[in-house]
Amino acid sequence: MSGNKLAQGMILCVSGPSGVGKGTVIEAFMKRREDFSLSISMTTRKPRGQEQDGVEYYFCNTEKFQELIREKEILEFDIYSGEYYGTPVGPIREYVRNQQNVILDITIDGAIQVKKIFPQAVMVFLLPPAISTLRERLLKRSTESESEIETRIKQAEIEISQAKKFEYAILNDRIDDTVARLEAIVLAEESKFDRQASQFAHLFKMIE
Ligand code: 5GP
């Protein structure tokens, strides 16, 4: 299904603990909603597996990241597992200006920062069926060492306790159900009156 072209663009923040399957959900969602672009983040963590600079992330060192923060080139940032992650501001400004939809794969604090800057942003939290599922998924993808996995599991417990700060939560058990719910959230948000006010303007003029 394609989006409502006349509605204003949406900033969709998707958060959830490491291993919950955010990447897979976002990818499947974007296949169904091609009008959403993925915001490519900047990070100081090292590329894993086949990751390429400018595709999954923009990779840089800490000095460069801090310089970008000082130059106000980063919309929001967070430190996760000892590494910086942040959203480059330029593309987001462009999406907003062009009324295009954008999706952000982001930590909880990052999503909260985005919401402060753009109150119309939509925040969705993905929950795992159980903590053991996260550990299994992280072990299976084997992109982190065992100690990194334990750090991420501890972090996950903290993150899950903060899920209530979000507007929406989806239990990510079956991918198809999760994507269907995410689509439903987006459709409901797109149907909000405020998002479509300009589209309805001519109707109000008729009865004024
Ligand atoms: P990973 O190392 O697994 O790719 O990402 C670790 C965490 O950083 C994930 O929770 C992911 O959502 C988050 N993350 C990725 N990009 C950004 C970003 O630009 N800003 C913030 N705040 N978090 C991000």
Tab-separated table of C-alpha atoms and ligand atoms in Angstrom:
chain	number	residue	atom	x	y	z
A	1	MET	CA	0.000	0.000	0.000
A	2	SER	CA	1.326	3.456	-0.783
A	3	GLY	CA	1.031	6.445	1.507
A	4	ASN	CA	-1.322	9.367	1.372
A	5	LYS	CA	0.628	11.723	-0.884
A	6	LEU	CA	-1.110	14.807	0.391
A	7	ALA	CA	-0.598	14.158	4.072
A	8	GLN	CA	2.492	15.687	5.710
A	9	GLY	CA	5.530	13.410	5.976
A	10	MET	CA	5.910	11.138	8.976
A	11	ILE	CA	8.958	10.612	11.189
A	12	LEU	CA	8.599	7.040	12.426
A	13	CYS	CA	10.929	6.037	15.281
A	14	VAL	CA	11.318	2.304	15.841
A	15	SER	CA	13.074	1.273	19.054
A	16	GLY	CA	13.582	-1.909	20.966
A	17	PRO	CA	16.347	-3.938	22.563
A	18	SER	CA	19.232	-5.399	20.612
A	19	GLY	CA	18.202	-8.739	19.082
A	20	VAL	CA	14.476	-7.927	19.030
A	21	GLY	CA	14.546	-7.911	15.230
A	22	LYS	CA	14.210	-4.191	14.469
A	23	GLY	CA	16.259	-4.470	11.295
A	24	THR	CA	14.166	-7.344	9.918
A	25	VAL	CA	10.880	-5.630	10.798
A	26	ILE	CA	11.979	-2.320	9.271
A	27	GLU	CA	13.130	-4.044	6.083
A	28	ALA	CA	9.842	-5.961	5.712
A	29	PHE	CA	7.822	-2.825	6.487
A	30	MET	CA	9.733	-0.801	3.889
A	31	LYS	CA	8.985	-3.424	1.221
A	32	ARG	CA	5.288	-2.815	1.853
A	33	ARG	CA	5.608	0.935	2.244
A	34	GLU	CA	8.065	2.091	-0.389
A	35	ASP	CA	7.240	5.705	0.403
A	36	PHE	CA	9.323	5.391	3.621
A	37	SER	CA	13.085	6.023	3.510
A	38	LEU	CA	15.489	4.798	6.151
A	39	SER	CA	17.569	7.389	7.973
A	40	ILE	CA	21.224	6.299	7.862
A	41	SER	CA	22.865	6.914	11.212
A	42	MET	CA	26.388	7.912	12.096
A	43	THR	CA	28.244	5.626	14.516
A	44	THR	CA	31.657	5.113	16.065
A	45	ARG	CA	31.167	1.342	16.328
A	46	LYS	CA	33.127	-0.813	13.900
A	47	PRO	CA	31.356	-2.270	10.828
A	48	ARG	CA	30.207	-5.867	11.389
A	49	GLY	CA	29.961	-8.602	8.787
A	50	GLN	CA	29.181	-7.198	5.345
A	51	GLU	CA	28.247	-3.706	6.564
A	52	GLN	CA	29.363	-0.890	4.292
A	53	ASP	CA	29.993	2.771	4.993
A	54	GLY	CA	27.028	4.835	3.808
A	55	VAL	CA	24.716	1.808	3.546
A	56	GLU	CA	23.926	0.491	7.044
A	57	TYR	CA	25.719	3.355	8.805
A	58	TYR	CA	28.190	6.148	8.258
A	59	PHE	CA	31.178	4.939	10.259
A	60	CYS	CA	33.507	7.476	11.866
A	61	ASN	CA	35.829	7.878	14.845
A	62	THR	CA	34.928	9.496	18.173
A	63	GLU	CA	36.763	12.740	17.349
A	64	LYS	CA	34.783	13.203	14.139
A	65	PHE	CA	31.494	12.344	15.871
A	66	GLN	CA	32.139	14.904	18.634
A	67	GLU	CA	33.054	17.495	16.006
A	68	LEU	CA	29.721	16.848	14.227
A	69	ILE	CA	27.863	17.281	17.532
A	70	ARG	CA	29.636	20.622	18.106
A	71	GLU	CA	28.790	21.710	14.569
A	72	LYS	CA	25.131	20.802	15.218
A	73	GLU	CA	25.151	18.312	12.360
A	74	ILE	CA	23.594	15.631	14.575
A	75	LEU	CA	19.863	15.834	15.345
A	76	GLU	CA	20.078	13.494	18.336
A	77	PHE	CA	22.635	11.030	19.632
A	78	ASP	CA	23.078	8.376	22.268
A	79	ILE	CA	25.928	6.293	23.649
A	80	TYR	CA	25.115	2.598	23.400
A	81	SER	CA	27.514	-0.179	24.467
A	82	GLY	CA	30.229	2.487	24.706
A	83	GLU	CA	29.775	3.739	21.126
A	84	TYR	CA	28.171	6.884	19.725
A	85	TYR	CA	25.090	6.576	17.501
A	86	GLY	CA	23.380	9.624	16.011
A	87	THR	CA	21.020	10.875	13.327
A	88	PRO	CA	22.532	13.257	10.748
A	89	VAL	CA	20.322	16.341	10.712
A	90	GLY	CA	20.633	17.253	7.007
A	91	PRO	CA	18.611	14.385	5.482
A	92	ILE	CA	15.909	14.684	8.162
A	93	ARG	CA	15.513	18.392	7.380
A	94	GLU	CA	15.150	17.456	3.699
A	95	TYR	CA	12.524	14.771	4.388
A	96	VAL	CA	10.503	17.190	6.505
A	97	ARG	CA	10.805	19.971	3.928
A	98	ASN	CA	9.700	17.628	1.118
A	99	GLN	CA	6.942	16.072	3.244
A	100	GLN	CA	8.492	12.621	2.843
A	101	ASN	CA	8.196	9.716	5.240
A	102	VAL	CA	11.296	8.590	7.098
A	103	ILE	CA	11.939	5.715	9.473
A	104	LEU	CA	14.548	5.796	12.242
A	105	ASP	CA	16.084	2.726	13.906
A	106	ILE	CA	16.929	4.351	17.202
A	107	THR	CA	17.531	3.921	20.948
A	108	ILE	CA	14.825	4.906	23.436
A	109	ASP	CA	16.572	8.094	24.546
A	110	GLY	CA	17.180	8.952	20.898
A	111	ALA	CA	13.490	8.556	20.082
A	112	ILE	CA	12.570	10.743	23.071
A	113	GLN	CA	14.960	13.449	21.844
A	114	VAL	CA	13.405	13.281	18.351
A	115	LYS	CA	9.910	13.581	19.845
A	116	LYS	CA	10.964	16.772	21.692
A	117	ILE	CA	12.165	18.339	18.437
A	118	PHE	CA	9.344	16.952	16.265
A	119	PRO	CA	6.251	16.398	18.462
A	120	GLN	CA	4.460	14.858	15.470
A	121	ALA	CA	7.021	11.986	15.325
A	122	VAL	CA	5.543	8.539	15.945
A	123	MET	CA	7.271	6.273	18.481
A	124	VAL	CA	6.962	2.500	18.267
A	125	PHE	CA	8.620	0.060	20.657
A	126	LEU	CA	9.274	-3.549	19.687
A	127	LEU	CA	9.180	-6.031	22.553
A	128	PRO	CA	10.653	-9.557	22.553
A	129	PRO	CA	8.471	-12.518	23.616
A	130	ALA	CA	11.106	-13.162	26.359
A	131	ILE	CA	14.633	-12.086	27.308
A	132	SER	CA	15.829	-15.584	26.407
A	133	THR	CA	14.650	-14.920	22.809
A	134	LEU	CA	17.013	-11.928	22.616
A	135	ARG	CA	19.981	-13.967	23.799
A	136	GLU	CA	19.146	-16.724	21.277
A	137	ARG	CA	18.848	-14.236	18.402
A	138	LEU	CA	22.096	-12.465	19.310
A	139	LEU	CA	23.918	-15.802	19.584
A	140	LYS	CA	22.453	-16.925	16.261
A	141	ARG	CA	23.515	-13.826	14.306
A	142	SER	CA	26.987	-14.164	15.933
A	143	THR	CA	28.040	-10.597	15.159
A	144	GLU	CA	28.953	-9.801	18.789
A	145	SER	CA	31.314	-11.467	21.255
A	146	GLU	CA	29.848	-13.239	24.302
A	147	SER	CA	30.716	-10.345	26.620
A	148	GLU	CA	29.131	-7.856	24.174
A	149	ILE	CA	26.010	-10.022	24.108
A	150	GLU	CA	25.821	-9.950	27.919
A	151	THR	CA	26.215	-6.128	27.894
A	152	ARG	CA	23.416	-5.905	25.314
A	153	ILE	CA	21.160	-8.207	27.377
A	154	LYS	CA	21.667	-6.036	30.489
A	155	GLN	CA	20.962	-2.952	28.386
A	156	ALA	CA	17.853	-4.705	26.983
A	157	GLU	CA	16.426	-5.175	30.481
A	158	ILE	CA	16.835	-1.459	31.192
A	159	GLU	CA	15.312	-0.568	27.806
A	160	ILE	CA	12.277	-2.818	28.241
A	161	SER	CA	11.544	-1.150	31.590
A	162	GLN	CA	11.335	2.157	29.678
A	163	ALA	CA	8.925	0.901	27.004
A	164	LYS	CA	6.017	2.706	28.658
A	165	LYS	CA	7.511	6.046	27.573
A	166	PHE	CA	6.467	5.071	24.050
A	167	GLU	CA	3.171	5.687	22.285
A	168	TYR	CA	2.938	2.205	20.757
A	169	ALA	CA	4.300	-1.231	21.609
A	170	ILE	CA	4.338	-4.351	19.468
A	171	LEU	CA	5.308	-7.781	20.701
A	172	ASN	CA	7.578	-9.076	17.945
A	173	ASP	CA	6.764	-12.764	17.880
A	174	ARG	CA	5.690	-13.437	14.285
A	175	ILE	CA	7.227	-11.027	11.784
A	176	ASP	CA	4.085	-10.849	9.581
A	177	ASP	CA	1.911	-9.865	12.546
A	178	THR	CA	4.438	-7.266	13.660
A	179	VAL	CA	4.633	-5.681	10.221
A	180	ALA	CA	0.830	-5.701	9.911
A	181	ARG	CA	0.561	-3.905	13.262
A	182	LEU	CA	3.239	-1.391	12.293
A	183	GLU	CA	1.363	-0.684	9.066
A	184	ALA	CA	-1.881	-0.279	11.010
A	185	ILE	CA	-0.233	2.212	13.369
A	186	VAL	CA	1.073	4.207	10.413
A	187	LEU	CA	-2.342	4.188	8.701
A	188	ALA	CA	-4.081	5.342	11.876
A	189	GLU	CA	-1.501	8.093	12.353
A	190	GLU	CA	-1.938	9.166	8.732
A	191	SER	CA	-5.681	9.377	9.300
A	192	LYS	CA	-5.296	11.860	12.150
A	193	PHE	CA	-7.072	15.045	11.339
A	194	ASP	CA	-4.069	17.320	11.913
A	195	ARG	CA	-1.935	15.412	9.432
A	196	GLN	CA	-4.493	15.939	6.712
A	197	ALA	CA	-5.763	19.400	7.580
A	198	SER	CA	-4.436	20.984	4.388
A	199	GLN	CA	-6.104	18.279	2.315
A	200	PHE	CA	-9.479	19.050	3.882
A	201	ALA	CA	-9.122	22.834	3.674
A	202	HIS	CA	-11.308	23.169	0.565
A	203	LEU	CA	-14.179	21.383	2.343
A	204	PHE	CA	-14.121	23.854	5.215
A	205	LYS	CA	-14.061	26.774	2.800
A	206	MET	CA	-17.318	25.446	1.348
A	207	ILE	CA	-19.155	25.669	4.666
A	208	GLU	CA	-17.555	28.823	6.075
B	1	5GP	P1	23.612	-1.814	16.409
B	1	5GP	O1	25.005	-1.698	16.962
B	1	5GP	O2	22.958	-3.114	16.835
B	1	5GP	O3	23.532	-1.563	14.939
B	1	5GP	O4	22.738	-0.655	17.095
B	1	5GP	C1	22.737	-0.492	18.492
B	1	5GP	C2	21.594	0.416	18.896
B	1	5GP	O5	21.785	1.730	18.368
B	1	5GP	C3	20.229	-0.044	18.388
B	1	5GP	O6	19.329	0.004	19.479
B	1	5GP	C4	19.869	0.966	17.335
B	1	5GP	O7	18.464	1.159	17.259
B	1	5GP	C5	20.542	2.206	17.879
B	1	5GP	N1	20.785	3.252	16.882
B	1	5GP	C6	21.138	3.105	15.574
B	1	5GP	N2	21.249	4.304	14.996
B	1	5GP	C7	20.942	5.231	15.938
B	1	5GP	C8	20.866	6.669	15.932
B	1	5GP	O8	21.086	7.360	14.940
B	1	5GP	N3	20.551	7.269	17.109
B	1	5GP	C9	20.290	6.562	18.238
B	1	5GP	N4	19.960	7.257	19.329
B	1	5GP	N5	20.332	5.216	18.271
B	1	5GP	C10	20.666	4.559	17.140
